[in-house]
C-alpha positions as CSV (number, residue, x, y, z in Angstrom):
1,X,17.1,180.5,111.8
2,X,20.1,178.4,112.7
3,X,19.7,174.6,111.4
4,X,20.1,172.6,114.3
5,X,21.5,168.6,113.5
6,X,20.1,166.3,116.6
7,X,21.2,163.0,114.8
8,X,24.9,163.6,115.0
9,X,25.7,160.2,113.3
10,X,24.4,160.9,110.1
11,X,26.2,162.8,107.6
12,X,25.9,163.2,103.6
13,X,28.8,163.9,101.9
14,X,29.4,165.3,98.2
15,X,30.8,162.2,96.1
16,X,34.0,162.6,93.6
17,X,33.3,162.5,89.7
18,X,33.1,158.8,88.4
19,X,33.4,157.2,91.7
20,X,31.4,154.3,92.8
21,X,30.8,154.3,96.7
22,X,29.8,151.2,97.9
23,X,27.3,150.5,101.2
24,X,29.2,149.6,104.6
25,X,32.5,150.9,103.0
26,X,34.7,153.0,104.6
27,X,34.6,156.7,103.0
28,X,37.2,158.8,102.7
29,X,37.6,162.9,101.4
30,X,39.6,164.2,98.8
31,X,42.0,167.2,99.7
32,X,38.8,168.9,98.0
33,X,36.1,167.5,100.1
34,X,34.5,165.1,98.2
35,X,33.7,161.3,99.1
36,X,35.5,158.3,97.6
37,X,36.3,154.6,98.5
38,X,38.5,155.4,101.5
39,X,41.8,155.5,100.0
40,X,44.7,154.7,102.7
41,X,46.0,158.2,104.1
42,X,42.3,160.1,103.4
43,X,40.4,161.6,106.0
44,X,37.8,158.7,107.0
45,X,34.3,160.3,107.7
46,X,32.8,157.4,108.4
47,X,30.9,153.9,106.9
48,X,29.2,154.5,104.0
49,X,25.1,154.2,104.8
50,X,24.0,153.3,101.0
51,X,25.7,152.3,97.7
52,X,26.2,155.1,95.2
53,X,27.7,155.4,92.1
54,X,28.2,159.0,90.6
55,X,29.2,159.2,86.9
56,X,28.5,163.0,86.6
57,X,30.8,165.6,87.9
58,X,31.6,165.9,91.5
59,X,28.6,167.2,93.7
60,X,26.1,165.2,91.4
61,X,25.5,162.9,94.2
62,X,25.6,162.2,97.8
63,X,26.2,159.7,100.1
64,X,24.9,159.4,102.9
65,X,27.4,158.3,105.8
66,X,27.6,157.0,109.5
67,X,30.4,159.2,111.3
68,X,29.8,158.1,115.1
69,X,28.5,155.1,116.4
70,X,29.8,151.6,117.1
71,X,30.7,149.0,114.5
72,X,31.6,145.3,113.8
73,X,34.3,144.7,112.3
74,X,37.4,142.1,111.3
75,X,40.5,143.3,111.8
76,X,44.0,140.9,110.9
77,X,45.6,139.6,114.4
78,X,43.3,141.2,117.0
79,X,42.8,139.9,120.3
80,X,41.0,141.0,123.5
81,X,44.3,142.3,124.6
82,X,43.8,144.8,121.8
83,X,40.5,146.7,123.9
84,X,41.6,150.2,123.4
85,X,43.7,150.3,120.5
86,X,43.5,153.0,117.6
87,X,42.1,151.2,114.5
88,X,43.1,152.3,111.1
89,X,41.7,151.8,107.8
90,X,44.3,151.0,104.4
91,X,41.1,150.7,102.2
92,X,37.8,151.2,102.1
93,X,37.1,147.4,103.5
94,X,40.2,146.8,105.0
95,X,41.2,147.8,108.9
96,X,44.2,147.3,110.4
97,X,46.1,148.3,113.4
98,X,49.4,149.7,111.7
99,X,49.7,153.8,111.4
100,X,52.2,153.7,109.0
101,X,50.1,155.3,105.4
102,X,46.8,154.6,106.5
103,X,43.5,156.4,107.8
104,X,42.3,156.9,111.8
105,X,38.8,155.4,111.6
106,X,38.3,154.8,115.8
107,X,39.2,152.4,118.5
108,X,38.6,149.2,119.8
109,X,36.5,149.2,122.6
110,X,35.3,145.2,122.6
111,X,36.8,141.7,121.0
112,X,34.1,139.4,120.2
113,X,35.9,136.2,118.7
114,X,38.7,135.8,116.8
115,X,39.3,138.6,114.1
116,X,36.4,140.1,115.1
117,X,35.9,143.7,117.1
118,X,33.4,146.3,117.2
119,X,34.9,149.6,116.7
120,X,33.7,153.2,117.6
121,X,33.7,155.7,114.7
122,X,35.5,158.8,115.6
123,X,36.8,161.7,114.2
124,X,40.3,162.1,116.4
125,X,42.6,160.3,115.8
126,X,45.7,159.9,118.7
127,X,48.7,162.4,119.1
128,X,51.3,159.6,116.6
129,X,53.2,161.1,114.1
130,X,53.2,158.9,110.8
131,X,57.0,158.0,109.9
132,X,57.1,156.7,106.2
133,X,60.8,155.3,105.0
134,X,61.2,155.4,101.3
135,X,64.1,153.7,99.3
136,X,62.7,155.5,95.9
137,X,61.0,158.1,95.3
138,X,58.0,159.4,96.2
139,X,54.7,161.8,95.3
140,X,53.1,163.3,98.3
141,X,49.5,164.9,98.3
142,X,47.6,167.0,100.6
143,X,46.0,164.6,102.2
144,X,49.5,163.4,104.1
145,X,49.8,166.4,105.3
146,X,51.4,166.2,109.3
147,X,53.6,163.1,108.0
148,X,57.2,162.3,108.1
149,X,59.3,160.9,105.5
150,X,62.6,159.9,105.5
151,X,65.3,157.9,102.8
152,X,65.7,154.8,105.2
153,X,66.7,152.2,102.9
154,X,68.0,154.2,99.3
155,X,71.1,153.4,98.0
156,X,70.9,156.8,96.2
157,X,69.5,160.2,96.0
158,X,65.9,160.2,95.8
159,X,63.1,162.9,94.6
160,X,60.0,163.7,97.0
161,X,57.5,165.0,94.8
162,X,55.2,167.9,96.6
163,X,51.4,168.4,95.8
164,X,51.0,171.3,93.1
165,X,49.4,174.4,94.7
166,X,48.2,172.7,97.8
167,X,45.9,174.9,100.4
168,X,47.8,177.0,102.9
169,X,49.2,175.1,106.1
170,X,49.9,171.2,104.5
171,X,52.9,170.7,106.0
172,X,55.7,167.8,105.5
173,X,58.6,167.0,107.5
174,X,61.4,164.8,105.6
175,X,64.6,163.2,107.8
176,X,68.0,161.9,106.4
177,X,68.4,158.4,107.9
178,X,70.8,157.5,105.0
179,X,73.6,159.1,104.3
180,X,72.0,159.9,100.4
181,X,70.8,162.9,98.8
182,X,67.0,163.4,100.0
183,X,65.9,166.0,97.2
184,X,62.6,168.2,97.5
185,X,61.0,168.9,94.6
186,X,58.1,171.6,94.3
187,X,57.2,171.3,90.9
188,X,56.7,173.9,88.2
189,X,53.9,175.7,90.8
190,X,56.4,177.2,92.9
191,X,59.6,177.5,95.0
192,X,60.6,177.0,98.3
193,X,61.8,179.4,101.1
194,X,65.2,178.9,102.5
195,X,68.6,180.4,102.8
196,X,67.5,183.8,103.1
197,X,65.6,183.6,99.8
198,X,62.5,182.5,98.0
199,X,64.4,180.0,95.2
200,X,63.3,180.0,92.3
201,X,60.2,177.9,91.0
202,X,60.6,174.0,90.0
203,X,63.9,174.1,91.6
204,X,64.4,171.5,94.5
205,X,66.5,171.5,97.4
206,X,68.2,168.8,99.2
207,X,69.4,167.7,102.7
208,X,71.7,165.1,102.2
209,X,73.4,163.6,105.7
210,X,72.0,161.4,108.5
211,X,70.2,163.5,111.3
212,X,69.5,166.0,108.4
213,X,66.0,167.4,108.2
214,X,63.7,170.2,107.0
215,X,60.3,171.2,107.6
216,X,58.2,172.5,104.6
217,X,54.7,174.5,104.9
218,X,52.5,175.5,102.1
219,X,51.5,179.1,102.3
220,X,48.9,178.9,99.7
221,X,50.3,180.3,97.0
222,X,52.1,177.6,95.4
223,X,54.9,178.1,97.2
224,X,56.9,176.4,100.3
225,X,58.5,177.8,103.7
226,X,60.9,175.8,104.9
227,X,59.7,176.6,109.0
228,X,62.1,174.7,110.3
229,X,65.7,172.8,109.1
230,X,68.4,171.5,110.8
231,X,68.9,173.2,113.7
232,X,68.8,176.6,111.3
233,X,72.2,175.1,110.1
234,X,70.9,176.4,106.1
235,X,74.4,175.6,105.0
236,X,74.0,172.1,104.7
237,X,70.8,172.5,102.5
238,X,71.5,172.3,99.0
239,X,69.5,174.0,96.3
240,X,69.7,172.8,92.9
241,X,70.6,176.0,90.1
């Protein structure tokens, strides 16, 4: 027998070891799958229907969570103008309009009085690509996978850390917008396919001038393909030796 879910805004979600979820918070998932205090740049699932705090192992607990439905909510600056407008969450009681690092968690669809909105749960987010600059340097994980990071900002080279064998198809594109060294490091794990070659494990490789840029995927065992760089010009990528 097939199990059939009528209530489609009601969801219970595996909670992450030693992690305290608290009711009418927003929940987030680890690259994993399990439920945490939204974290900015998790997947949001939804609002968090009870309080729950797991001290055993992940999976010991559950929380149940509200995935569709309509909500009130503050969110810093809104105005009736802002009917319509993607909402975003940078912690788990926290919404915000900006893109930039954070969570999709729905729209606007009415103003009520000053920083006040209801917003509709949802699960798409819109077509925006999320452009991080970064003057230092930086650890990615999985769950940031689809974003864009550039050097805007360092006054020398910087290291972008990857996630250590991540699943197959997280995906990363990084963009010289200073004329510094912009170095890709995939970590003792594995290596990174470019220049006609799988290089060799923890060794990173660089794009280094303005308008530079290269596209890594994770193929899911540990390693990186590079599935797209600089108009295929791989002579200005750099690998370290």
């Amino acid at each position: 027998m097939t199990d059939k879910f009528v209530d489609q805004s009601i969801r219970s979600f595996q909670v992450l070891t030693a992690t305290h979820v608290y009711r009418d918070g927003f929940v987030g998932v680890t690259a994993a799958g399990y439920a945490r205090p939204l974290v900015a740049g998790d997947k949001c699932v939804g609002l968090a229907m009870e309080e729950i705090n797991n001290t055993g192992a992940s999976a010991a607990k559950s929380v149940r969570v509200m995935t569709v439905g309509d909500i009130e909510h503050s969110i810093s600056g809104a105005t009736v103008a802002d009917v319509g407008r993607a909402v975003y969450a940078s912690a788990d009681d926290t919404l915000t309009f900006s893109p930039d690092g954070n969570s999709f968690v729905g729209w606007v669809k009415h103003w009520l009085t000053g920083a006040k909105c209801v917003v509709r749960l949802g699960a798409d987010g819109p077509a925006l690509q999320h452009v991080n600059h970064h003057a230092l340097g930086f650890t990615l994980t999985a769950a940031q996978s689809g974003t864009l990071h550039t050097n805007l900002g360092a006054s020398g080279a910087i290291v972008a850390t990857l996630p250590q064998s991540p699943p197959a198809g997280i995906s990363y594109r990084f963009v010289c917008m200073a004329d510094q060294e912009l170095r890709l490091e995939p970590g003792a794990a594995g290596g990174v396919y470019v220049k006609g070659a799988k290089q060799a494990d923890d060794k990173y490789v660089s794009v280094t001038d303005i308008g530079d840029f290269i596209e890594l995927v994770a193929d899911g065992n540990g390693d990186w393909l590079a599935a797209a760089s600089i108009n295929g010009a791989d002579a200005d990528i750099t690998v370290e030796t």
